[in-house]
XYZ file of C-alpha atoms in Angstrom:
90
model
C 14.767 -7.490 27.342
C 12.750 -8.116 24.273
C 11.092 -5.190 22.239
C 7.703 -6.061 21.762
C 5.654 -3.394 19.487
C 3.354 -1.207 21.271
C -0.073 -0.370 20.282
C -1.220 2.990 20.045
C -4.525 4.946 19.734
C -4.835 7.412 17.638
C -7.573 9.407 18.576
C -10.234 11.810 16.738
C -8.460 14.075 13.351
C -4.856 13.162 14.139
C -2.267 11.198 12.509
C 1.087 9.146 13.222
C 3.836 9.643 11.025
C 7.162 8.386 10.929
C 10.105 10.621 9.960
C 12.460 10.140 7.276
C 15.743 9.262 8.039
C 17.094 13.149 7.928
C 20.771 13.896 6.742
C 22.988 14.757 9.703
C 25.633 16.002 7.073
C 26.472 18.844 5.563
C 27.182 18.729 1.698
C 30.659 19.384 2.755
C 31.112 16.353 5.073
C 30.500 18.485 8.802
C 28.139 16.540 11.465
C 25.466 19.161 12.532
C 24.172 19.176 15.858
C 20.228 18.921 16.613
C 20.519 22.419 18.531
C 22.742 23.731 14.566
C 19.643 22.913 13.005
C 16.569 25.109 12.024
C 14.064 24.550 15.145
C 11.152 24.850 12.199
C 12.637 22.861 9.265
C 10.521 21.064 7.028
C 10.039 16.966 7.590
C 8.204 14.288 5.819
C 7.501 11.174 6.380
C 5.255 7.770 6.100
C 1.596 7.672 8.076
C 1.290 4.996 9.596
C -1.758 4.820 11.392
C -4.896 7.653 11.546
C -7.525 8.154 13.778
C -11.350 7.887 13.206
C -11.713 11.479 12.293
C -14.007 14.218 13.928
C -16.957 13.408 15.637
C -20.338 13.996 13.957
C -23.575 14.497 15.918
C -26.641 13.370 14.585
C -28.652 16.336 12.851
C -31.892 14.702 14.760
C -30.399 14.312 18.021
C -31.905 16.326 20.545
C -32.572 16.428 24.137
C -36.327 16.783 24.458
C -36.788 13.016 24.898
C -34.616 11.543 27.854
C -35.734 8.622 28.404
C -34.329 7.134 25.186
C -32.314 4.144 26.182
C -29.336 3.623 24.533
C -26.906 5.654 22.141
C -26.901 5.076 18.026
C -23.119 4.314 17.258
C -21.158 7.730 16.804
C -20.880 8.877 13.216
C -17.257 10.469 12.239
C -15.994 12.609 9.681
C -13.049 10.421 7.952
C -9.310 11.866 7.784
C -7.953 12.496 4.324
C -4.577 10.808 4.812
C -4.247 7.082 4.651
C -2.012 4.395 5.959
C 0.868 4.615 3.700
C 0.590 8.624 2.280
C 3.452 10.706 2.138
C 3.530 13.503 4.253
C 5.014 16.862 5.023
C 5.172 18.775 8.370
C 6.915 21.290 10.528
């Protein structure tokens, strides 16, 4: 079975990072279980993709005139992070 790369969405203010490679080791040489760990522990890692950001509606957009046809294209509110940032998270 081949592994093919799989293309995700990421949606409105979120972002996908990839974790660091994390020490299982103690200074001392001792493998540490995932459950020996600190549920809450600090992580960092590399973003690798964001999403649009949140959605903005148009100051002028109102209801009083329904029969508008057709939508403008939505406006968004860009995340701060970029592809590539450094990042830190629980």
């Amino acid at each position: 079975m081949s592994e093919r790369k799989k293309r995700l969405i990421v949606v409105g203010d979120r972002v996908l990072i990839q974790p660091e490679e994390g020490e299982d080791r103690t200074k001392v040489g001792l493998y540490l279980p995932a459950t020996a760990v600190d549920n809450q522990a600090v992580q960092g890692g590399t973003v690798v993709a964001t999403g649009p950001g949140n959605a903005l509606s148009a100051p002028t957009e109102l209801n009083d005139e329904p029969w508008k046809v057709g939508a403008p294209e939505p406006r968004y509110l860009p995340v701060q992070a970029r592809i590539g940032d450094y990042a830190i998270f629980f």
